[in-house]
Amino acid sequence: MKHSLLFAILAVAFGTGSSIKENNRSFVIDYSNDRFLKDGEPFRYISGSIHYFRTLPSEWRDRLRKLRMAGFNAVETYVEWSSHEPEPGEYDFSGILNLVKFVEIAQEEDLLVIMRPGPFIDAERDMGGFPYWLLRKNKNMRLRTSDPTYLKEVDHWFSDILLPLLKPLLYENGGPIIMVQVENEYGGYPACDHNYTEHLRDVFRQALGDSILLFTTDGNRVSDLTCGKIPGVYATVDFGAGGSPADRFAPMREIEPHGPLVNSEYYPSWLDYWGTPHNTGEVTEIAQSLDDQLAFNASVNMYVFHGGTSFGFGSGSDFDTSFHSCPTSYDYDAPLSEAGDPTEKYWALRNITEKYLPLPEGDVPPPSPKFTYGKVSMEIVTNVFQMKLHLDHVNSTWPLTFEELFVSNGLVIYQTVIPFRIDDPSPLIIDEIHDRGYVFVDNRYSGVVSREREMYTLPLQGLQGETLSIIVESQGRICYGPRTNDFKGITTNVTLSGFELQDWTMVPLPLTNISLLSSILSQMEKLHHHKNTPQPELRGTPQGGMSFYTGTFNVPESLDHPQDTFLRLDGWGKGIAWVNDFCLGRYWPEVGPQVKLYMPRGVLKTGPNKLLLFEQELAPCQIPDTCFITLEDKPLVDGPTPLRNYTLEENFAHH
Ligand SMILES: *[C@@H]1O[C@H](CO)[C@@H](O)[C@H](O)[C@H]1NC(C)=O
Ligand SMILES: *[C@@H]1O[C@H](CO)[C@@H](O)[C@H](O)[C@H]1NC(C)=O
Ligand SMILES: *[C@@H]1O[C@H](CO)[C@@H](O)[C@H](O)[C@H]1NC(C)=O
Ligand SMILES: *[C@@H]1O[C@H](CO)[C@@H](O)[C@H](O)[C@H]1NC(C)=O
Ligand SMILES: *[C@@H]1O[C@H](CO)[C@@H](O)[C@H](O)[C@H]1NC(C)=O
C-alpha cells in the first residue's frame, strides 16, 4: 500500500509533466490554413451545449451519449458561479454541481469539452449566473468592469477555486477541455471595459498556463466584435439559421482575418418567456443551415443541444424594453427535449453531421420511459400569515431589498401599519416592484402590482391601524444587458395617498432552504392537527392562495425503476413545487406557455413520494374532491398564452 501511494504521489508530481510531452496532446490554431490542429492533425468540432446544472447527474451520461451518437464530438457548458458559491466563501461542487464529474463523464463518452466559466454567463439564469450577494457586498458594484470591489470577488473565485479545479482537465493535461471562453458576449455590454477583459485573460493565463486556447464569443456584428475582442484571445461569433455562411461569418473575418471559422452558438430555436408563445425552430431550416456552415469548414456549437430544466429558483428574466421572466422549462425546442428524448430535429441533424464526421458505432439510447401516476390529492397545511409567526423578522424605517435581507430568491413579506385615516380608495404606489407584489390589508387580499405588466399602483381600501402586507416575489434576476444588478423586493419607497410609508417589518419565507421549510411545515402540521383547525382557516386567501399544500403519490413496485413524469396543475394559479424536498421550480400554467413541470425519475423513489406546493394565488380546493394535481406521461411546454394587442421586441440576440 505504501508503495502504491508513493508511486501515485510521484506520478502526480513528475509523471504528468513528462507524459504530456510524450503524448504530444495539443490543441492549437493553424492560422495559415484557417483551421484547428489537434495533436498536429487538422480538426473541426461539431459541439452541443448541455448545462450540467440543468440536468440531474443521474442523466448526464445518457444525455452526453445521445450527443455523441448524433455525430457531435464535443460538449460545451457554462459554469454557474452563483450555484457554486451561494453565499460568500460557501462552496458547493456536489450532486448536480459536480462539474468535474460531468467533464469526466464527457471524456468517457468520447467527447471533447468547451468550457465557458464566465464569470458572467447569461444563459437565462438568475442574474446571468452572478451570485446575488455581489449586490450586498457593494450595492453600487459595477458588474463586468474593472471596479476593484467586483474584481476582488472574481479573482478569488477564479484563481483560488474554479480554475485550479479545471486545470487538470485541460486537454494538454490528459483531460477533454480543448478551449476556455473568456467572459460571454462582452461586446454587447455597454461598459466595454478592455482593462477588465484583459485582466480576466491574464487571470486565466496565470491559472491555466500559456498553451490553453482561450476564446471569446460575440454577436456577429463588427461593433460587438470590436468591443469583445481581447488581444491574444481568439474571437468567435454566434448566430442562428439562415443567410449564407460567407455573409454570416464576414464580421468575424474582419476581426480574425485568419484561423478557423467558429459559430459558438448556433440556435435550434429560441428561449421562452412566461406569457408569450413557445418558440420553435423549423427542422429542415436548422439542418440545412448547419449543413451550409459545416460545408464552409466552420466549427459549430449548437446552443442548446439539450436545454434541460431551470430547477429551483435558477431561471432568470430579461429586460429589453420591459421586464419578462423565463419559465422553468429550458426545452428550447432543442434536438433533445427537456426530458432528454431525441426529437425529429435530432435525427435530421444526425443526418447532416454524418456527412462530415464519422458516426460512432452503436445505437442511440432510447427515450426514457414515462409514466402516468395519475391524480394526487392535495391537502392544505398552512398559510404564510400563520407561518410568519414561526419566522424571523427584520425591522427597518424603509423597506430593505432581498439582498440586504440575505435572501437569494423566493418571497418576502413586507408589513407596515396604515398610520393615518385614508380616502376610500387611496392610491398605493410602489414605483418599481421587483417583481410581483401581492397586497393585503389585515389579511384581506387587495390585488397585485407587477413589474412584468408595469402596473405599480393599486386602489387601496383600509382603515387607520390596519396592517398593510405586500408579499413580494422575485421572478428571477435579469440575466442580460445593463440591468443585471437587479435588486429584488421593494427597492423604492412606497407611498399611500402621496405619503411615504415607514417602519417596515420584513419576514423572508424560507423557500430556498428546504430543510428549514420542511421542519416548520411539519411543526405546523402537528399544531393544526392537534387543534383540529377547520380547513378554511388554513387558507391564506379565500381562493386558497398564499398557502402550502402537500400530497403523496406512490411509485409502484411493479415498475423496475421510478419513471419520468410531468406535473399538471389544472385550476392552480402560480407557485413553486417540490417533490421529495427537491425543488422542481416555478409553475404558472394560466399564463403559459409552459403548462406542466418536468419531474425527473432521479428525484423519485419506489413507494410513497411527497409533493409540496406553495400556491400564491388560487387553489382548486374549495372542496376536497377537486383539490388535486395530476402526474402525466407527456410534456406540455407550448400551451396557450394571454391574448395581447402588442408585440414584444424579442429579436435581440443573446445568451
Ligand atoms: C512530439 O512532438 C515533438 C516535437 O514536435 C516531436 O519531435 C516528437 O516526435 C513527437 N512525439 C510523438 C510521440 O508524436
Ligand atoms: C484602463 O487602465 C488605464 C491604465 O491603468 C487607465 O488609464 C484607464 O483609465 C483605464 N480605463 C478604464 C475604462 O478603466
Ligand atoms: C474547406 O477546406 C478545404 C480543405 O482545406 C478547402 O479545399 C476548401 O476550399 C475549404 N472551403 C471553404 C469554403 O473555405
Ligand atoms: C435521415 O436520413 C435517412 C436516410 O437518408 C432518411 O431516411 C431520414 O428520413 C432522414 N431523417 C430526417 C429526420 O431527415
Ligand atoms: C419589529 O416591529 C414589530 C412591529 O412594530 C414589533 O412587534 C417587534 O417587536 C419589532 N421587532 C424588533 C426586533 O424590534
XYZ file of C-alpha atoms and ligand atoms in Angstrom:
725
model
C 0.000 0.000 0.000
C 2.799 2.385 0.931
C 4.490 1.690 -2.364
C 1.488 2.449 -4.474
C 0.764 5.604 -2.525
C 4.327 6.792 -3.053
C 4.055 5.942 -6.712
C 0.821 7.893 -7.004
C 2.442 10.938 -5.434
C 5.421 10.683 -7.775
C 3.134 10.263 -10.739
C 1.269 13.407 -9.784
C 4.478 15.321 -9.133
C 6.548 14.217 -12.102
C 4.652 11.774 -14.245
C 2.055 14.073 -15.751
C 4.556 16.625 -16.945
C 6.657 14.216 -18.931
C 3.687 12.267 -20.305
C 2.305 15.471 -21.833
C 5.393 15.780 -23.970
C 5.406 12.089 -24.828
C 1.738 12.145 -25.808
C 2.062 15.478 -27.568
C -1.517 16.306 -26.671
C -2.028 19.714 -28.161
C -4.911 21.813 -29.393
C -3.935 24.905 -31.339
C -4.955 27.183 -34.188
C -3.284 26.771 -37.560
C -3.590 30.349 -38.761
C -2.044 29.735 -42.150
C -4.671 27.111 -43.024
C -7.709 28.539 -41.194
C -8.223 25.501 -39.023
C -7.645 23.884 -35.659
C -4.893 21.339 -35.136
C -5.447 18.625 -32.583
C -2.255 16.672 -31.858
C -0.903 18.234 -35.008
C -3.786 16.968 -37.179
C -6.449 19.138 -38.858
C -9.529 19.177 -36.668
C -13.023 20.653 -36.572
C -15.683 20.308 -33.958
C -19.412 19.909 -34.030
C -20.379 20.625 -30.466
C -23.565 20.904 -28.468
C -24.370 22.848 -25.308
C -25.598 20.892 -22.298
C -25.552 22.647 -18.915
C -24.684 20.229 -16.135
C -26.708 22.353 -13.684
C -29.877 21.854 -15.738
C -29.879 18.039 -15.843
C -29.736 15.621 -12.919
C -26.334 13.912 -12.586
C -28.040 10.515 -12.917
C -28.901 11.531 -16.505
C -25.600 13.137 -17.521
C -24.207 10.038 -19.182
C -27.414 9.409 -21.097
C -27.588 12.971 -22.472
C -23.870 13.055 -23.319
C -24.058 9.692 -25.052
C -27.018 10.884 -27.100
C -24.988 13.929 -28.099
C -22.060 11.747 -29.140
C -24.355 9.342 -31.002
C -25.662 12.260 -33.064
C -22.160 12.519 -34.526
C -21.159 15.501 -32.386
C -17.620 15.333 -30.997
C -17.701 17.980 -28.260
C -19.919 19.318 -25.480
C -19.992 22.904 -24.327
C -21.076 24.024 -20.864
C -21.230 27.178 -18.835
C -20.117 27.248 -15.188
C -22.606 28.919 -12.874
C -20.792 30.844 -10.149
C -23.973 31.610 -8.166
C -24.741 27.911 -7.672
C -21.190 27.004 -6.668
C -20.841 29.891 -4.214
C -24.371 30.578 -2.921
C -23.005 32.719 -0.071
C -19.509 34.221 0.141
C -16.951 31.515 0.891
C -19.544 28.694 0.907
C -18.731 26.351 -1.961
C -20.748 23.524 -3.460
C -19.451 21.104 -6.070
C -21.678 18.194 -5.100
C -24.514 16.397 -6.883
C -25.841 18.447 -9.790
C -22.921 20.858 -9.236
C -20.207 18.211 -9.604
C -18.677 19.897 -12.605
C -15.534 17.737 -12.566
C -17.638 14.581 -12.714
C -19.603 15.966 -15.661
C -16.371 16.669 -17.545
C -15.025 13.209 -16.715
C -18.208 11.526 -17.966
C -17.993 13.582 -21.158
C -14.463 12.289 -21.678
C -15.554 8.721 -21.008
C -18.259 9.227 -23.632
C -15.590 10.260 -26.156
C -16.443 13.954 -26.169
C -14.130 16.935 -26.017
C -15.231 19.795 -23.776
C -15.516 23.513 -24.445
C -15.666 25.349 -21.142
C -17.369 28.693 -20.602
C -16.644 29.708 -16.999
C -17.973 33.267 -17.305
C -17.877 34.770 -14.711
C -20.991 36.156 -16.413
C -22.926 33.558 -18.407
C -26.425 34.951 -19.107
C -27.990 31.577 -20.081
C -31.435 32.764 -18.903
C -30.235 32.191 -15.343
C -30.830 34.337 -12.265
C -28.532 37.374 -12.603
C -26.772 35.713 -15.541
C -25.006 33.331 -13.156
C -23.635 36.003 -10.823
C -24.065 35.387 -7.082
C -26.758 37.707 -5.745
C -24.550 38.602 -2.787
C -22.283 40.690 -5.007
C -25.056 43.282 -4.731
C -24.824 43.114 -0.936
C -21.025 43.466 -0.867
C -21.307 46.713 -2.767
C -24.676 47.973 -3.872
C -23.022 50.232 -6.424
C -20.813 47.454 -7.780
C -20.178 47.927 -11.479
C -20.504 44.330 -12.653
C -18.359 43.193 -15.599
C -15.908 46.112 -15.276
C -12.595 46.749 -13.588
C -14.389 48.008 -10.461
C -11.936 46.724 -7.799
C -14.741 45.507 -5.497
C -16.007 43.316 -8.328
C -12.574 42.119 -9.464
C -11.682 41.099 -5.932
C -14.565 38.604 -5.885
C -13.987 37.360 -9.444
C -10.251 36.913 -8.894
C -10.805 34.897 -5.751
C -13.427 32.676 -7.374
C -11.320 32.077 -10.476
C -7.752 31.968 -9.154
C -8.336 30.193 -5.853
C -11.350 27.962 -6.515
C -12.555 27.287 -10.044
C -9.559 27.406 -12.378
C -7.306 25.138 -10.250
C -10.150 22.608 -10.450
C -10.259 22.849 -14.251
C -6.515 22.798 -14.874
C -6.001 19.012 -14.639
C -8.945 18.599 -17.040
C -7.305 20.555 -19.847
C -6.557 18.601 -22.995
C -2.812 19.082 -22.682
C -3.005 17.615 -19.164
C -4.839 14.500 -20.279
C -8.388 15.845 -19.885
C -11.006 16.719 -22.515
C -11.108 20.548 -22.266
C -9.824 21.973 -25.554
C -10.927 25.591 -25.219
C -11.909 28.045 -22.492
C -14.091 31.082 -23.096
C -13.302 34.440 -21.507
C -16.411 36.374 -20.343
C -19.509 35.965 -22.501
C -20.776 38.139 -25.349
C -18.943 41.001 -23.693
C -19.066 43.115 -26.853
C -22.810 43.513 -26.345
C -22.302 45.024 -22.866
C -22.225 48.819 -22.837
C -19.334 49.118 -20.351
C -16.858 47.876 -22.972
C -14.017 47.923 -20.437
C -10.951 46.449 -22.116
C -8.961 46.720 -18.903
C -11.415 44.279 -17.388
C -11.337 41.741 -20.202
C -7.542 41.893 -20.431
C -7.323 41.412 -16.698
C -9.582 38.342 -16.970
C -7.418 36.960 -19.742
C -4.368 37.308 -17.521
C -6.153 35.556 -14.658
C -6.948 32.641 -16.994
C -3.369 32.539 -18.300
C -1.901 32.635 -14.824
C -4.078 29.773 -13.605
C -4.246 27.623 -16.744
C -0.922 28.271 -18.461
C 0.160 29.639 -21.801
C -0.961 26.872 -24.111
C -4.700 26.604 -23.431
C -6.706 28.067 -26.305
C -8.732 30.987 -24.962
C -11.629 32.382 -26.988
C -14.435 34.928 -26.865
C -17.955 34.779 -28.292
C -19.898 37.759 -29.589
C -22.861 38.559 -31.793
C -21.835 38.586 -35.453
C -21.685 42.363 -35.725
C -18.403 44.193 -36.155
C -19.329 46.593 -33.331
C -19.826 43.694 -30.901
C -16.617 42.041 -32.002
C -14.601 45.232 -31.734
C -15.598 45.648 -28.133
C -15.484 41.918 -27.340
C -12.086 41.142 -28.899
C -9.258 40.666 -26.405
C -5.647 40.667 -27.649
C -4.265 37.127 -27.518
C -7.753 35.597 -27.285
C -9.427 34.098 -30.358
C -12.683 35.869 -31.316
C -15.685 33.801 -32.451
C -19.312 34.662 -33.220
C -22.812 33.340 -32.664
C -25.877 33.305 -34.904
C -28.942 31.257 -35.821
C -30.146 29.679 -39.042
C -30.376 31.468 -42.365
C -28.223 33.558 -44.677
C -25.081 32.461 -46.440
C -22.135 31.416 -44.269
C -19.912 33.839 -46.190
C -22.143 36.719 -45.112
C -22.729 35.486 -41.612
C -19.015 34.940 -40.924
C -17.894 38.176 -42.623
C -17.756 40.217 -39.361
C -15.647 37.515 -37.709
C -13.276 37.516 -40.667
C -12.889 41.236 -40.335
C -11.640 40.850 -36.758
C -9.877 37.481 -37.195
C -8.558 37.516 -40.777
C -7.075 34.048 -40.297
C -7.928 30.984 -38.284
C -10.894 28.581 -38.186
C -14.424 29.935 -38.535
C -16.461 29.265 -35.413
C -20.128 29.717 -34.634
C -20.134 29.361 -30.843
C -23.923 29.497 -30.515
C -25.952 28.090 -33.334
C -29.598 28.194 -32.230
C -32.018 25.312 -32.843
C -34.813 27.665 -31.736
C -35.072 30.375 -29.087
C -35.771 30.937 -25.403
C -39.248 31.424 -23.916
C -40.896 33.902 -21.579
C -43.890 33.320 -19.356
C -46.951 34.651 -21.134
C -45.602 34.605 -24.693
C -45.960 31.716 -27.136
C -43.398 28.904 -27.109
C -40.636 29.328 -29.697
C -39.803 26.622 -32.181
C -37.185 26.304 -34.918
C -38.100 24.717 -38.218
C -36.314 21.359 -38.588
C -35.274 21.444 -42.241
C -34.089 25.042 -41.984
C -31.977 24.310 -38.891
C -30.494 21.194 -40.532
C -29.839 22.973 -43.840
C -28.087 25.893 -42.211
C -25.886 23.544 -40.168
C -25.010 21.778 -43.411
C -24.096 25.128 -45.009
C -21.843 26.140 -42.115
C -20.101 22.770 -41.994
C -19.597 22.815 -45.774
C -17.922 26.167 -45.218
C -15.403 24.405 -42.922
C -16.756 26.081 -39.797
C -16.725 24.545 -36.344
C -20.133 24.876 -34.750
C -21.558 24.650 -31.254
C -25.326 24.217 -31.096
C -26.851 26.298 -28.311
C -28.545 24.272 -26.902
C -28.377 20.637 -27.861
C -30.218 19.743 -24.672
C -31.632 22.559 -22.576
C -32.965 20.684 -19.559
C -34.682 22.466 -16.705
C -34.053 25.541 -14.567
C -34.837 23.660 -11.388
C -35.405 25.533 -8.151
C -35.064 29.291 -8.476
C -32.473 29.098 -11.256
C -34.341 30.776 -14.093
C -33.728 34.435 -14.797
C -35.533 37.228 -16.551
C -34.877 39.750 -19.286
C -35.306 43.467 -19.715
C -35.099 44.825 -23.249
C -37.836 47.424 -23.328
C -39.756 45.813 -20.491
C -39.409 43.030 -17.956
C -40.167 39.391 -18.890
C -39.395 36.355 -16.775
C -38.266 32.975 -18.087
C -40.157 29.758 -17.391
C -38.788 26.736 -15.564
C -38.505 24.568 -18.657
C -35.452 25.160 -20.849
C -36.704 22.770 -23.505
C -35.715 25.316 -26.162
C -37.172 23.098 -28.908
C -33.689 21.556 -28.846
C -32.629 18.291 -30.553
C -33.035 16.548 -27.182
C -36.234 17.514 -25.378
C -36.322 18.731 -21.788
C -36.666 15.094 -20.686
C -33.704 14.097 -22.872
C -35.628 12.432 -25.684
C -34.340 12.600 -29.262
C -36.704 14.707 -31.381
C -37.185 14.898 -35.132
C -34.556 17.655 -35.097
C -32.096 15.228 -33.518
C -32.410 12.752 -36.374
C -32.277 15.464 -39.032
C -29.068 16.912 -37.553
C -27.536 13.458 -37.259
C -28.092 13.027 -40.981
C -26.066 16.204 -41.538
C -23.191 15.559 -39.126
C -22.563 12.135 -40.607
C -21.566 13.806 -43.875
C -18.659 15.475 -42.065
C -17.627 13.294 -39.121
C -17.829 9.537 -38.667
C -20.859 8.426 -36.633
C -19.774 6.288 -33.686
C -20.710 2.608 -33.638
C -23.785 1.568 -31.718
C -27.354 2.642 -31.140
C -28.798 5.906 -29.996
C -30.052 5.342 -26.427
C -33.861 5.167 -26.338
C -36.069 7.847 -24.764
C -36.511 7.380 -21.031
C -39.786 5.652 -20.133
C -42.547 7.964 -18.913
C -45.374 7.128 -16.529
C -48.845 8.431 -15.684
C -49.001 8.191 -11.910
C -52.400 9.859 -12.150
C -54.354 12.031 -9.721
C -52.711 13.071 -6.453
C -54.961 14.502 -3.731
C -53.559 17.586 -2.081
C -54.255 18.886 1.389
C -53.671 22.316 2.816
C -51.048 22.574 5.563
C -50.921 26.244 6.456
C -50.613 29.747 5.039
C -47.922 32.388 5.109
C -49.671 34.524 7.724
C -49.575 31.682 10.221
C -46.112 30.603 9.174
C -44.886 34.144 9.722
C -45.324 33.675 13.473
C -42.619 30.989 13.345
C -40.147 33.028 11.296
C -37.518 35.649 11.997
C -38.225 39.245 11.074
C -36.216 42.398 10.465
C -37.456 45.922 11.244
C -36.370 48.989 9.345
C -37.672 52.509 8.757
C -37.513 51.977 4.999
C -38.060 48.727 3.078
C -34.923 46.584 2.647
C -34.124 44.646 -0.523
C -33.834 40.854 -0.663
C -30.071 41.335 -0.963
C -29.893 43.349 2.253
C -32.036 40.683 3.938
C -29.670 37.855 2.817
C -32.468 36.395 0.663
C -31.275 34.960 -2.632
C -34.722 34.250 -4.021
C -38.347 33.383 -3.292
C -40.748 35.705 -1.468
C -40.565 38.204 1.393
C -43.482 39.613 3.424
C -43.244 43.408 3.874
C -45.575 44.826 6.526
C -46.415 48.196 7.982
C -49.394 49.733 9.753
C -51.615 52.247 7.933
C -50.610 55.279 10.006
C -53.432 57.703 9.196
C -57.014 57.909 8.017
C -57.089 57.393 4.221
C -59.533 58.108 1.399
C -61.636 55.266 0.080
C -59.905 54.084 -2.073
C -56.433 55.572 -1.876
C -53.611 55.079 -4.349
C -50.895 52.747 -3.123
C -47.837 53.302 -5.313
C -44.753 51.100 -5.377
C -42.720 52.742 -8.056
C -40.837 49.652 -9.124
C -41.826 46.426 -7.546
C -39.248 43.666 -8.107
C -41.107 41.800 -9.303
C -44.640 40.925 -8.213
C -46.334 42.146 -5.065
C -49.469 40.686 -3.520
C -51.146 43.344 -1.404
C -53.227 42.602 1.704
C -54.914 44.793 4.300
C -55.308 42.880 7.572
C -55.021 39.681 5.517
C -57.788 40.757 3.079
C -56.451 40.430 -0.464
C -56.400 43.808 -2.229
C -54.705 42.996 -5.533
C -51.385 42.649 -7.251
C -48.705 45.015 -8.510
C -46.486 43.739 -11.301
C -43.243 44.803 -12.905
C -43.918 42.495 -15.836
C -47.192 44.301 -16.507
C -45.799 47.716 -15.460
C -48.684 48.057 -13.014
C -47.354 49.769 -9.913
C -50.463 51.454 -8.496
C -53.331 49.881 -6.613
C -56.564 51.447 -5.294
C -56.380 50.554 -1.632
C -59.230 50.344 0.873
C -58.267 50.245 4.513
C -58.578 51.799 7.920
C -56.047 53.568 10.058
C -54.292 50.999 12.258
C -54.850 48.084 9.894
C -51.805 46.156 8.716
C -50.691 46.541 5.130
C -48.795 43.498 3.834
C -47.049 43.328 0.495
C -45.787 39.842 -0.261
C -43.119 40.278 -2.899
C -41.972 37.570 -5.282
C -38.662 37.579 -7.135
C -39.305 36.246 -10.631
C -35.576 35.792 -11.268
C -32.896 38.450 -11.671
C -32.210 39.961 -15.074
C -29.702 37.819 -16.927
C -28.556 40.058 -19.772
C -27.698 43.652 -20.594
C -27.033 46.700 -18.451
C -29.600 45.865 -15.749
C -28.114 42.691 -14.243
C -27.675 44.487 -10.886
C -31.321 43.661 -10.359
C -32.170 44.112 -6.674
C -35.279 42.252 -5.571
C -38.154 43.119 -3.283
C -39.315 46.653 -2.593
C -36.472 48.721 -3.992
C -38.057 52.182 -3.715
C -40.236 53.917 -1.183
C -43.911 53.055 -1.019
C -46.490 55.821 -0.928
C -50.092 55.782 0.213
C -52.145 58.863 -0.688
C -48.850 60.519 -1.538
C -47.218 59.895 1.866
C -44.141 57.702 2.187
C -44.804 54.697 4.396
C -42.244 53.997 7.126
C -41.500 51.462 9.855
C -41.496 48.209 7.957
C -41.247 44.679 9.233
C -39.820 42.164 6.766
C -40.234 38.415 7.005
C -38.438 36.241 4.437
C -40.207 32.952 3.637
C -37.657 30.112 3.879
C -38.355 28.853 0.354
C -34.748 28.361 -0.743
C -33.960 26.405 2.415
C -35.996 23.229 2.112
C -34.831 21.654 5.372
C -35.930 24.708 7.360
C -39.171 24.930 5.378
C -39.943 21.236 5.935
C -39.296 21.389 9.641
C -41.521 24.464 10.077
C -44.253 22.844 7.989
C -44.175 19.631 9.978
C -44.290 21.582 13.263
C -47.306 23.462 11.973
C -48.945 20.319 10.670
C -48.820 18.850 14.169
C -50.089 22.077 15.683
C -53.111 22.267 13.382
C -53.806 18.593 13.735
C -53.726 18.962 17.486
C -56.129 21.892 17.491
C -58.273 20.367 14.755
C -58.285 23.675 12.870
C -61.076 23.879 10.268
C -59.818 23.974 6.657
C -60.931 27.493 5.650
C -58.875 28.986 8.463
C -55.771 27.453 6.968
C -56.213 29.336 3.699
C -54.122 32.438 3.158
C -56.826 33.857 0.871
C -60.421 32.740 0.312
C -59.263 31.237 -3.002
C -56.605 29.247 -1.207
C -53.637 31.418 -2.239
C -50.531 32.127 -0.129
C -50.825 28.587 1.230
C -48.843 25.363 1.359
C -50.298 22.047 0.174
C -48.954 18.516 0.418
C -49.832 15.232 -1.202
C -48.389 11.755 -1.550
C -48.224 9.506 -4.569
C -46.958 6.016 -4.974
C -44.341 4.761 -7.426
C -45.488 1.153 -7.823
C -43.056 -1.678 -7.193
C -44.154 -3.169 -10.492
C -42.020 -0.534 -12.222
C -38.375 -1.622 -12.300
C -37.333 1.938 -11.526
C -39.207 5.171 -10.971
C -40.086 6.756 -14.316
C -40.158 10.343 -15.529
C -43.461 12.160 -15.281
C -44.957 15.630 -15.774
C -46.793 17.642 -13.119
C -50.048 19.116 -14.357
C -51.717 21.809 -12.248
C -55.158 22.492 -13.737
C -57.006 25.017 -11.602
C -53.908 26.096 -9.698
C -52.554 29.628 -10.145
C -48.891 30.426 -9.673
C -46.392 28.933 -7.313
C -43.479 26.655 -6.561
C -43.383 22.843 -6.494
C -41.171 20.372 -4.643
C -41.031 16.598 -4.761
C -39.193 14.716 -2.012
C -37.617 18.020 -0.954
C -36.253 18.680 -4.450
C -37.444 21.994 -5.870
C -38.811 21.415 -9.380
C -39.213 25.158 -9.932
C -41.889 27.766 -10.506
C -45.221 26.970 -12.157
C -47.699 29.345 -13.795
C -49.952 27.333 -16.088
C -52.517 30.135 -16.519
C -50.123 32.364 -18.486
C -48.175 29.528 -20.124
C -46.665 28.602 -22.429
C -45.274 26.003 -20.015
C -48.249 24.117 -18.598
C -46.577 21.130 -16.923
C -43.400 20.775 -14.899
C -40.909 18.038 -15.732
C -40.457 15.657 -12.798
C -37.348 13.555 -13.495
C -37.153 9.940 -12.340
C -33.930 10.741 -10.496
C -35.823 12.537 -7.721
C -38.466 9.803 -7.323
C -38.325 6.587 -5.335
C -40.278 3.358 -5.300
C -43.079 3.617 -2.718
C -44.511 6.860 -1.338
C -43.264 10.200 -2.720
C -44.029 13.531 -1.123
C -45.248 16.502 -3.127
C -45.255 20.040 -1.729
C -46.786 23.111 -3.385
C -46.566 26.735 -2.377
C -49.534 28.308 -4.131
C -49.505 32.109 -4.308
C -52.849 32.823 -5.932
C -55.571 30.191 -6.098
C -56.060 26.509 -5.499
C -58.964 24.335 -6.698
C -59.527 23.307 -3.110
C -62.899 24.738 -2.092
C -63.978 21.114 -1.814
C -61.566 18.207 -1.233
C -62.782 16.395 -4.402
C -61.243 18.970 -6.722
C -58.095 19.529 -4.659
C -55.627 17.522 -6.714
C -52.849 17.631 -9.296
C -52.099 15.028 -11.945
C -48.909 13.298 -13.000
C -48.957 12.527 -16.713
C -46.622 10.857 -19.165
C -46.450 13.702 -21.717
C -44.833 17.155 -21.514
C -46.648 20.415 -22.343
C -44.425 23.447 -22.849
C -46.334 25.043 -25.710
C -49.698 25.768 -24.140
C -51.877 28.838 -24.778
C -50.775 32.303 -23.627
C -52.742 35.526 -22.965
C -54.041 37.497 -25.927
C -52.272 40.841 -26.233
C -52.631 43.704 -28.646
C -48.953 44.486 -28.730
C -45.872 42.553 -29.743
C -42.665 42.148 -27.843
C -39.311 43.093 -29.294
C -37.823 39.673 -28.817
C -35.270 39.518 -31.533
C -32.303 40.749 -29.594
C -29.664 38.048 -29.888
C -28.123 36.998 -26.639
C -27.139 34.212 -24.356
C 6.148 15.112 -30.150
O 6.482 16.363 -30.704
C 7.865 16.538 -30.940
C 8.112 17.977 -31.374
O 7.115 18.411 -32.272
C 8.353 15.504 -31.989
O 9.722 15.631 -32.206
C 8.026 14.104 -31.447
O 8.358 13.155 -32.428
C 6.562 13.962 -31.075
N 6.339 12.704 -30.405
C 5.303 11.919 -30.681
C 5.189 10.678 -29.854
O 4.499 12.168 -31.573
C -7.619 51.354 -18.116
O -6.357 51.399 -17.498
C -5.606 52.543 -17.840
C -4.205 52.413 -17.256
O -4.283 51.989 -15.918
C -6.327 53.785 -17.350
O -5.630 54.941 -17.721
C -7.721 53.800 -17.978
O -8.459 54.893 -17.471
C -8.458 52.521 -17.694
N -9.714 52.501 -18.424
C -10.857 52.202 -17.846
C -12.046 52.188 -18.764
O -10.975 51.928 -16.683
C -12.534 23.931 -46.800
O -11.298 23.266 -46.603
C -10.856 22.588 -47.725
C -9.609 21.779 -47.334
O -8.664 22.608 -46.725
C -10.567 23.575 -48.859
O -10.162 22.902 -50.017
C -11.852 24.355 -49.145
O -11.579 25.377 -50.086
C -12.406 24.978 -47.882
N -13.700 25.547 -48.155
C -14.021 26.794 -47.836
C -15.388 27.245 -48.205
O -13.245 27.548 -47.272
C -32.201 10.862 -42.333
O -31.678 10.168 -43.425
C -32.342 8.950 -43.692
C -31.557 8.204 -44.743
O -31.270 9.056 -45.820
C -33.775 9.262 -44.105
O -34.472 8.072 -44.338
C -34.458 10.016 -42.974
O -35.735 10.427 -43.357
C -33.655 11.220 -42.569
N -34.233 11.765 -41.362
C -34.534 13.052 -41.213
C -35.238 13.425 -39.952
O -34.228 13.899 -42.021
C -40.424 44.935 14.956
O -41.626 45.668 14.827
C -42.766 44.988 15.278
C -43.989 45.824 14.918
O -43.808 47.129 15.359
C -42.646 44.703 16.764
O -43.760 43.979 17.222
C -41.362 43.898 17.000
O -41.159 43.703 18.375
C -40.177 44.585 16.406
N -39.045 43.718 16.484
C -37.853 44.101 16.882
C -36.774 43.062 16.854
O -37.625 45.228 17.249
